[in-house]
mmCIF file of C-alpha atoms and ligand atoms in Angstrom:
data_model
loop_
_atom_site.group_PDB
_atom_site.id
_atom_site.type_symbol
_atom_site.label_atom_id
_atom_site.label_comp_id
_atom_site.label_asym_id
_atom_site.label_seq_id
_atom_site.Cartn_x
_atom_site.Cartn_y
_atom_site.Cartn_z
ATOM 1 C CA UNK A 1488 -9.059 -7.392 -0.435
ATOM 2 C CA UNK A 1489 -7.884 -3.943 0.637
ATOM 3 C CA UNK A 1490 -9.176 -1.334 -1.787
ATOM 4 C CA UNK A 1491 -9.455 2.426 -2.171
ATOM 5 C CA UNK A 1492 -12.156 4.190 -4.170
ATOM 6 C CA UNK A 1493 -10.786 7.425 -5.573
ATOM 7 C CA UNK A 1494 -12.682 10.094 -7.501
ATOM 8 C CA UNK A 1495 -14.064 13.615 -7.361
ATOM 9 C CA UNK A 1496 -17.202 14.547 -5.380
ATOM 10 C CA UNK A 1497 -20.154 13.025 -7.202
ATOM 11 C CA UNK A 1498 -18.099 10.496 -9.189
ATOM 12 C CA UNK A 1499 -20.201 7.699 -7.732
ATOM 13 C CA UNK A 1500 -17.878 6.340 -5.032
ATOM 14 C CA UNK A 1501 -20.689 5.734 -2.543
ATOM 15 C CA UNK A 1502 -23.002 4.356 -5.246
ATOM 16 C CA UNK A 1503 -20.376 1.907 -6.486
ATOM 17 C CA UNK A 1504 -19.314 0.943 -2.960
ATOM 18 C CA UNK A 1505 -22.859 -0.156 -2.150
ATOM 19 C CA UNK A 1506 -22.791 -2.521 -5.154
ATOM 20 C CA UNK A 1507 -19.220 -3.743 -4.759
ATOM 21 C CA UNK A 1508 -19.328 -4.761 -1.089
ATOM 22 C CA UNK A 1509 -22.098 -7.281 -1.817
ATOM 23 C CA UNK A 1510 -19.773 -9.196 -4.118
ATOM 24 C CA UNK A 1511 -16.499 -8.555 -2.318
ATOM 25 C CA UNK A 1512 -17.732 -9.217 1.225
ATOM 26 C CA UNK A 1513 -15.680 -6.463 2.820
ATOM 27 C CA UNK A 1514 -16.845 -3.480 4.895
ATOM 28 C CA UNK A 1515 -17.479 -0.119 3.191
ATOM 29 C CA UNK A 1516 -15.650 2.608 5.074
ATOM 30 C CA UNK A 1517 -16.605 6.119 4.026
ATOM 31 C CA UNK A 1518 -14.981 8.921 6.006
ATOM 32 C CA UNK A 1519 -17.760 11.260 4.845
ATOM 33 C CA UNK A 1520 -20.412 8.849 6.228
ATOM 34 C CA UNK A 1521 -18.506 8.508 9.527
ATOM 35 C CA UNK A 1522 -18.282 12.292 9.901
ATOM 36 C CA UNK A 1523 -21.976 12.799 8.984
ATOM 37 C CA UNK A 1524 -23.098 10.146 11.485
ATOM 38 C CA UNK A 1525 -21.078 11.896 14.207
ATOM 39 C CA UNK A 1526 -22.555 15.283 13.293
ATOM 40 C CA UNK A 1527 -26.069 13.817 13.419
ATOM 41 C CA UNK A 1528 -25.415 12.226 16.836
ATOM 42 C CA UNK A 1529 -23.767 15.437 18.120
ATOM 43 C CA UNK A 1530 -20.634 13.642 19.350
ATOM 44 C CA UNK A 1531 -17.393 15.485 20.210
ATOM 45 C CA UNK A 1532 -15.985 14.426 16.835
ATOM 46 C CA UNK A 1533 -19.160 15.650 15.131
ATOM 47 C CA UNK A 1534 -18.823 19.094 16.754
ATOM 48 C CA UNK A 1535 -15.184 19.268 15.710
ATOM 49 C CA UNK A 1536 -15.765 18.436 12.019
ATOM 50 C CA UNK A 1537 -19.141 20.080 11.309
ATOM 51 C CA UNK A 1538 -17.869 23.409 9.960
ATOM 52 C CA UNK A 1539 -15.383 21.709 7.627
ATOM 53 C CA UNK A 1540 -18.090 19.586 6.000
ATOM 54 C CA UNK A 1541 -20.542 22.457 5.720
ATOM 55 C CA UNK A 1542 -17.956 24.609 3.944
ATOM 56 C CA UNK A 1543 -16.691 21.761 1.752
ATOM 57 C CA UNK A 1544 -13.234 21.962 3.320
ATOM 58 C CA UNK A 1545 -11.117 18.976 4.306
ATOM 59 C CA UNK A 1546 -11.021 17.853 7.916
ATOM 60 C CA UNK A 1547 -7.368 18.084 9.123
ATOM 61 C CA UNK A 1548 -5.225 15.108 8.101
ATOM 62 C CA UNK A 1549 -4.204 14.027 11.583
ATOM 63 C CA UNK A 1550 -7.758 13.847 12.904
ATOM 64 C CA UNK A 1551 -9.034 12.091 9.778
ATOM 65 C CA UNK A 1552 -6.231 9.532 9.846
ATOM 66 C CA UNK A 1553 -6.904 8.768 13.530
ATOM 67 C CA UNK A 1554 -10.605 8.212 12.790
ATOM 68 C CA UNK A 1555 -9.752 5.885 9.889
ATOM 69 C CA UNK A 1556 -7.302 3.739 11.866
ATOM 70 C CA UNK A 1557 -9.781 3.428 14.746
ATOM 71 C CA UNK A 1558 -12.148 1.924 12.189
ATOM 72 C CA UNK A 1559 -9.611 -0.199 10.252
ATOM 73 C CA UNK A 1560 -8.372 -1.795 13.465
ATOM 74 C CA UNK A 1561 -11.818 -3.241 14.174
ATOM 75 C CA UNK A 1562 -12.406 -6.963 13.815
ATOM 76 C CA UNK A 1563 -14.516 -6.829 10.628
ATOM 77 C CA UNK A 1564 -11.658 -5.209 8.668
ATOM 78 C CA UNK A 1565 -9.390 -8.240 9.191
ATOM 79 C CA UNK A 1566 -10.683 -9.676 5.893
ATOM 80 C CA UNK A 1567 -10.131 -6.391 4.050
ATOM 81 C CA UNK A 1568 -11.908 -3.097 3.433
ATOM 82 C CA UNK A 1569 -13.193 -0.715 0.791
ATOM 83 C CA UNK A 1570 -12.121 2.834 1.641
ATOM 84 C CA UNK A 1571 -14.330 5.567 0.134
ATOM 85 C CA UNK A 1572 -13.152 9.172 0.444
ATOM 86 C CA UNK A 1573 -9.869 8.343 2.164
ATOM 87 C CA UNK A 1574 -7.059 9.094 1.514
ATOM 88 C CA UNK A 1575 -7.735 12.540 0.088
ATOM 89 C CA UNK A 1576 -4.308 14.164 0.450
ATOM 90 C CA UNK A 1577 -0.719 12.985 0.002
ATOM 91 C CA UNK A 1578 -0.073 13.118 3.800
ATOM 92 C CA UNK A 1579 -3.153 10.892 4.346
ATOM 93 C CA UNK A 1580 -1.854 8.438 1.735
ATOM 94 C CA UNK A 1581 1.550 8.408 3.445
ATOM 95 C CA UNK A 1582 -0.064 7.819 6.842
ATOM 96 C CA UNK A 1583 -2.130 4.958 5.432
ATOM 97 C CA UNK A 1584 0.954 3.409 3.876
ATOM 98 C CA UNK A 1585 2.933 3.676 7.130
ATOM 99 C CA UNK A 1586 0.063 2.176 9.153
ATOM 100 C CA UNK A 1587 -0.301 -0.728 6.728
ATOM 101 C CA UNK A 1588 3.435 -1.456 6.805
ATOM 102 C CA UNK A 1589 3.348 -1.388 10.620
ATOM 103 C CA UNK A 1590 0.629 -4.047 10.519
ATOM 104 C CA UNK A 1591 2.289 -6.125 7.801
ATOM 105 C CA UNK A 1592 -0.523 -5.379 5.336
ATOM 106 C CA UNK A 1593 -0.682 -4.162 1.733
ATOM 107 C CA UNK A 1594 -3.172 -2.400 -0.506
ATOM 108 C CA UNK A 1595 -4.451 -4.459 -3.430
ATOM 109 C CA UNK A 1596 -5.812 -1.816 -5.787
ATOM 110 C CA UNK A 1597 -6.965 1.787 -6.091
ATOM 111 C CA UNK A 1598 -10.156 2.113 -8.133
ATOM 112 C CA UNK A 1599 -10.216 5.558 -9.719
ATOM 113 C CA UNK A 1600 -13.595 6.760 -11.033
ATOM 114 C CA UNK A 1601 -13.243 9.469 -13.657
ATOM 115 C CA UNK A 1602 -16.057 11.988 -14.397
ATOM 116 C CA UNK A 1603 -15.899 15.507 -15.942
ATOM 117 C CA UNK A 1604 -16.645 18.519 -13.732
ATOM 118 C CA UNK A 1605 -19.803 19.705 -15.556
ATOM 119 C CA UNK A 1606 -21.418 16.309 -14.993
ATOM 120 C CA UNK A 1607 -20.392 16.304 -11.313
ATOM 121 C CA UNK A 1608 -22.199 19.574 -10.661
ATOM 122 C CA UNK A 1609 -25.436 18.212 -12.181
ATOM 123 C CA UNK A 1610 -25.169 14.958 -10.274
ATOM 124 C CA UNK A 1611 -24.657 16.610 -6.911
ATOM 125 C CA UNK A 1612 -27.437 19.142 -7.442
ATOM 126 C CA UNK A 1613 -29.863 16.261 -8.078
ATOM 127 C CA UNK A 1614 -28.534 13.850 -5.468
ATOM 128 C CA UNK A 1615 -30.814 12.762 -2.643
ATOM 129 C CA UNK A 1616 -29.807 10.537 0.272
ATOM 130 C CA UNK A 1617 -31.777 8.487 2.761
ATOM 131 C CA UNK A 1618 -31.857 10.120 6.183
ATOM 132 C CA UNK A 1619 -31.497 6.776 7.989
ATOM 133 C CA UNK A 1620 -29.505 4.286 5.910
ATOM 134 C CA UNK A 1621 -27.609 6.665 3.606
ATOM 135 C CA UNK A 1622 -28.782 5.022 0.349
ATOM 136 C CA UNK A 1623 -28.083 7.346 -2.585
ATOM 137 C CA UNK A 1624 -30.506 8.467 -5.303
ATOM 138 C CA UNK A 1625 -30.733 11.042 -8.076
ATOM 139 C CA UNK A 1626 -33.932 12.979 -8.831
ATOM 140 C CA UNK A 1627 -33.570 12.363 -12.578
ATOM 141 C CA UNK A 1628 -31.269 9.385 -13.148
ATOM 142 C CA UNK A 1629 -31.929 7.108 -10.199
ATOM 143 C CA UNK A 1630 -35.052 8.179 -8.270
ATOM 144 C CA UNK A 1631 -36.529 6.158 -5.385
ATOM 145 C CA UNK A 1632 -39.507 4.020 -6.412
ATOM 146 C CA UNK A 1633 -41.844 6.068 -4.209
ATOM 147 C CA UNK A 1634 -41.171 9.821 -4.363
ATOM 148 C CA UNK A 1635 -39.221 11.038 -1.301
ATOM 149 C CA UNK A 1636 -39.046 7.569 0.372
ATOM 150 C CA UNK A 1637 -36.050 5.235 0.567
ATOM 151 C CA UNK A 1638 -36.414 1.926 -1.344
ATOM 152 C CA UNK A 1639 -34.543 -0.028 1.335
ATOM 153 C CA UNK A 1640 -35.925 1.355 4.601
ATOM 154 C CA UNK A 1641 -38.872 3.635 3.746
ATOM 155 C CA UNK A 1642 -37.312 6.636 5.554
ATOM 156 C CA UNK A 1643 -37.318 10.175 4.212
ATOM 157 C CA UNK A 1644 -34.975 10.991 1.326
ATOM 158 C CA UNK A 1645 -33.277 14.412 1.672
ATOM 159 C CA UNK A 1646 -30.608 16.680 0.159
ATOM 160 C CA UNK A 1647 -27.159 16.640 1.780
ATOM 161 C CA UNK A 1648 -26.175 19.951 3.465
ATOM 162 C CA UNK A 1649 -23.008 20.222 1.373
ATOM 163 C CA UNK A 1650 -24.786 19.734 -1.970
ATOM 164 C CA UNK A 1651 -25.651 23.442 -2.329
ATOM 165 C CA UNK A 1652 -24.104 24.776 -5.523
ATOM 166 C CA UNK A 1653 -21.408 27.035 -4.008
ATOM 167 C CA UNK A 1654 -20.270 24.308 -1.600
ATOM 168 C CA UNK A 1655 -20.181 21.817 -4.473
ATOM 169 C CA UNK A 1656 -17.904 24.109 -6.492
ATOM 170 C CA UNK A 1657 -15.631 24.491 -3.490
ATOM 171 C CA UNK A 1658 -15.477 20.707 -2.962
ATOM 172 C CA UNK A 1659 -14.497 20.220 -6.600
ATOM 173 C CA UNK A 1660 -11.746 22.845 -6.254
ATOM 174 C CA UNK A 1661 -10.470 21.154 -3.093
ATOM 175 C CA UNK A 1662 -10.468 17.824 -4.958
ATOM 176 C CA UNK A 1663 -8.460 19.261 -7.848
ATOM 177 C CA UNK A 1664 -5.880 20.866 -5.563
ATOM 178 C CA UNK A 1665 -5.470 18.245 -2.876
ATOM 179 C CA UNK A 1666 -6.831 14.873 -4.005
ATOM 180 C CA UNK A 1667 -6.149 14.639 -7.735
ATOM 181 C CA UNK A 1668 -2.364 14.343 -7.109
ATOM 182 C CA UNK A 1669 -3.137 10.932 -5.580
ATOM 183 C CA UNK A 1670 -3.817 9.560 -9.082
ATOM 184 C CA UNK A 1671 -0.180 10.097 -9.924
ATOM 185 C CA UNK A 1672 0.917 8.867 -6.483
ATOM 186 C CA UNK A 1673 -0.895 5.532 -6.833
ATOM 187 C CA UNK A 1674 0.046 5.206 -10.513
ATOM 188 C CA UNK A 1675 3.670 5.256 -9.398
ATOM 189 C CA UNK A 1676 2.850 2.570 -6.832
ATOM 190 C CA UNK A 1677 1.405 0.475 -9.680
ATOM 191 C CA UNK A 1678 -2.003 0.227 -8.002
ATOM 192 C CA UNK A 1679 -4.339 2.370 -10.075
ATOM 193 C CA UNK A 1680 -7.242 1.080 -12.177
ATOM 194 C CA UNK A 1681 -9.183 3.903 -13.890
ATOM 195 C CA UNK A 1682 -12.836 3.636 -14.981
ATOM 196 C CA UNK A 1683 -15.230 5.816 -16.950
ATOM 197 C CA UNK A 1684 -17.695 6.976 -14.283
ATOM 198 C CA UNK A 1685 -20.304 8.084 -16.823
ATOM 199 C CA UNK A 1686 -21.315 4.505 -17.650
ATOM 200 C CA UNK A 1687 -24.582 3.166 -16.214
ATOM 201 C CA UNK A 1688 -24.220 2.293 -12.518
ATOM 202 C CA UNK A 1689 -24.561 -1.513 -12.728
ATOM 203 C CA UNK A 1690 -22.468 -1.815 -15.875
ATOM 204 C CA UNK A 1691 -19.673 0.088 -14.155
ATOM 205 C CA UNK A 1692 -19.868 -2.111 -11.036
ATOM 206 C CA UNK A 1693 -19.497 -5.207 -13.216
ATOM 207 C CA UNK A 1694 -16.559 -3.694 -15.067
ATOM 208 C CA UNK A 1695 -14.811 -2.897 -11.765
ATOM 209 C CA UNK A 1696 -15.439 -6.413 -10.408
ATOM 210 C CA UNK A 1697 -14.118 -7.990 -13.620
ATOM 211 C CA UNK A 1698 -10.984 -5.845 -13.527
ATOM 212 C CA UNK A 1699 -10.375 -6.695 -9.859
ATOM 213 C CA UNK A 1700 -10.756 -10.397 -10.631
ATOM 214 C CA UNK A 1701 -8.363 -10.192 -13.549
ATOM 215 C CA UNK A 1702 -5.750 -8.383 -11.478
ATOM 216 C CA UNK A 1703 -5.671 -11.064 -8.753
HETATM 217 P P1 AP5 B 2398 -17.662 12.596 1.131
HETATM 218 O O1 AP5 B 2398 -18.901 12.164 1.778
HETATM 219 O O2 AP5 B 2398 -16.604 11.616 0.856
HETATM 220 O O3 AP5 B 2398 -18.051 13.386 -0.177
HETATM 221 P P2 AP5 B 2398 -17.368 13.486 -1.622
HETATM 222 O O4 AP5 B 2398 -16.010 12.962 -1.840
HETATM 223 O O5 AP5 B 2398 -17.537 14.915 -1.945
HETATM 224 O O6 AP5 B 2398 -18.133 12.518 -2.487
HETATM 225 P P3 AP5 B 2398 -19.652 12.372 -2.580
HETATM 226 O O7 AP5 B 2398 -20.147 11.507 -1.484
HETATM 227 O O8 AP5 B 2398 -20.263 13.737 -2.720
HETATM 228 O O9 AP5 B 2398 -19.780 11.675 -4.005
HETATM 229 P P4 AP5 B 2398 -19.692 10.135 -4.400
HETATM 230 O O10 AP5 B 2398 -18.492 9.954 -5.273
HETATM 231 O O11 AP5 B 2398 -19.831 9.234 -3.230
HETATM 232 O O12 AP5 B 2398 -20.964 10.052 -5.346
HETATM 233 P P5 AP5 B 2398 -22.371 9.336 -5.128
HETATM 234 O O13 AP5 B 2398 -22.204 7.859 -5.207
HETATM 235 O O14 AP5 B 2398 -23.074 9.900 -3.947
HETATM 236 O O15 AP5 B 2398 -17.019 13.760 2.011
HETATM 237 C C1 AP5 B 2398 -17.788 14.827 2.518
HETATM 238 C C2 AP5 B 2398 -16.926 15.761 3.333
HETATM 239 O O16 AP5 B 2398 -16.357 15.059 4.458
HETATM 240 C C3 AP5 B 2398 -15.722 16.387 2.622
HETATM 241 O O17 AP5 B 2398 -16.091 17.520 1.880
HETATM 242 C C4 AP5 B 2398 -14.819 16.708 3.818
HETATM 243 O O18 AP5 B 2398 -15.276 17.867 4.492
HETATM 244 C C5 AP5 B 2398 -15.044 15.519 4.736
HETATM 245 N N1 AP5 B 2398 -14.100 14.409 4.459
HETATM 246 C C6 AP5 B 2398 -14.432 13.157 4.034
HETATM 247 N N2 AP5 B 2398 -13.329 12.394 3.871
HETATM 248 C C7 AP5 B 2398 -12.278 13.177 4.217
HETATM 249 C C8 AP5 B 2398 -10.886 12.968 4.245
HETATM 250 N N3 AP5 B 2398 -10.325 11.800 3.873
HETATM 251 N N4 AP5 B 2398 -10.088 13.992 4.644
HETATM 252 C C9 AP5 B 2398 -10.616 15.173 5.034
HETATM 253 N N5 AP5 B 2398 -11.931 15.442 5.004
HETATM 254 C C10 AP5 B 2398 -12.762 14.460 4.612
HETATM 255 O O19 AP5 B 2398 -23.110 9.794 -6.492
HETATM 256 C C11 AP5 B 2398 -23.427 11.166 -6.719
HETATM 257 C C12 AP5 B 2398 -24.740 11.273 -7.533
HETATM 258 O O20 AP5 B 2398 -24.534 10.736 -8.843
HETATM 259 C C13 AP5 B 2398 -25.917 10.461 -6.941
HETATM 260 O O21 AP5 B 2398 -27.080 11.191 -7.110
HETATM 261 C C14 AP5 B 2398 -25.935 9.165 -7.763
HETATM 262 O O22 AP5 B 2398 -27.225 8.595 -7.856
HETATM 263 C C15 AP5 B 2398 -25.435 9.652 -9.117
HETATM 264 N N6 AP5 B 2398 -24.656 8.640 -9.846
HETATM 265 C C16 AP5 B 2398 -23.690 7.819 -9.321
HETATM 266 N N7 AP5 B 2398 -23.152 7.028 -10.275
HETATM 267 C C17 AP5 B 2398 -23.784 7.358 -11.449
HETATM 268 C C18 AP5 B 2398 -23.647 6.897 -12.798
HETATM 269 N N8 AP5 B 2398 -22.766 5.942 -13.124
HETATM 270 N N9 AP5 B 2398 -24.446 7.460 -13.725
HETATM 271 C C19 AP5 B 2398 -25.337 8.423 -13.405
HETATM 272 N N10 AP5 B 2398 -25.511 8.910 -12.134
HETATM 273 C C20 AP5 B 2398 -24.729 8.377 -11.167
HETATM 274 MG MG1 MG B 2399 -20.033 9.511 -1.134
HETATM 275 ZN ZN1 ZN B 2400 -32.893 4.124 3.695
#
């Protein structure tokens, strides 16, 4: 299956992806995770994208698209993929479409997770992520079993640099201006499935899996 997870910052794309890939057996490809790993490892790409992430701005389309195709052309994506955080602009969606056509491939569905802005701000302020494996928690709603330690790998659980309130508000604005138009774009393509992102995490994962099964 070739899927896209669409939704504003804090909608739960990463949280749902972690659940969905277990059942779907496809790799989870998050452009945000790729950029953060490169920043952490101080690669050339990391140096190039760091200021965009810190300010909550989008990395330029051409660079982002190149990074995504480098990843999608790897062997493990032959059976499909779950894209999280890409595409985020109409030009990125067009570039994805062109690349898929070139390779004789098609998208199956776009899973759109819908959450109101006031909830997003609260979620991102309370979000904590594992420093090593990237597992996602929330101080109130979904805390790690041992305070400050990741359930899966025991590493330290920290706050993401771009989860400071003013950066969060900027990311939401960027989403509304540049990414939200993709809902209409993929509706026209007949690919969109929209879900209420305020449901409990596991219930929502099951609902998404059921809908994907039904649409086969
Ligand atoms: P990225 O890492 O993609 O960030 P984002 O889109 O802002 O999304 P988040 O990761 O913040 O939220 P999420 O939807 O994954 O929510 P999560 O599951 O963590 O991108 C970061 C940056 O990279 C961008 O700003 C940009 O600079 C750059 N970038 C990335 N892709 C790009 C692209 N294509 N083009 C250009 N630039 C790009 O959940 C959030 C919180 O809510 C957690 O605490 C979680 O526990 C909680 N939660 C989740 N689900 C529920 C639920 N159902 N109920 C209650 N709480 C929940
Ligand atoms: Mg995420
Ligand atoms: Zn971990």
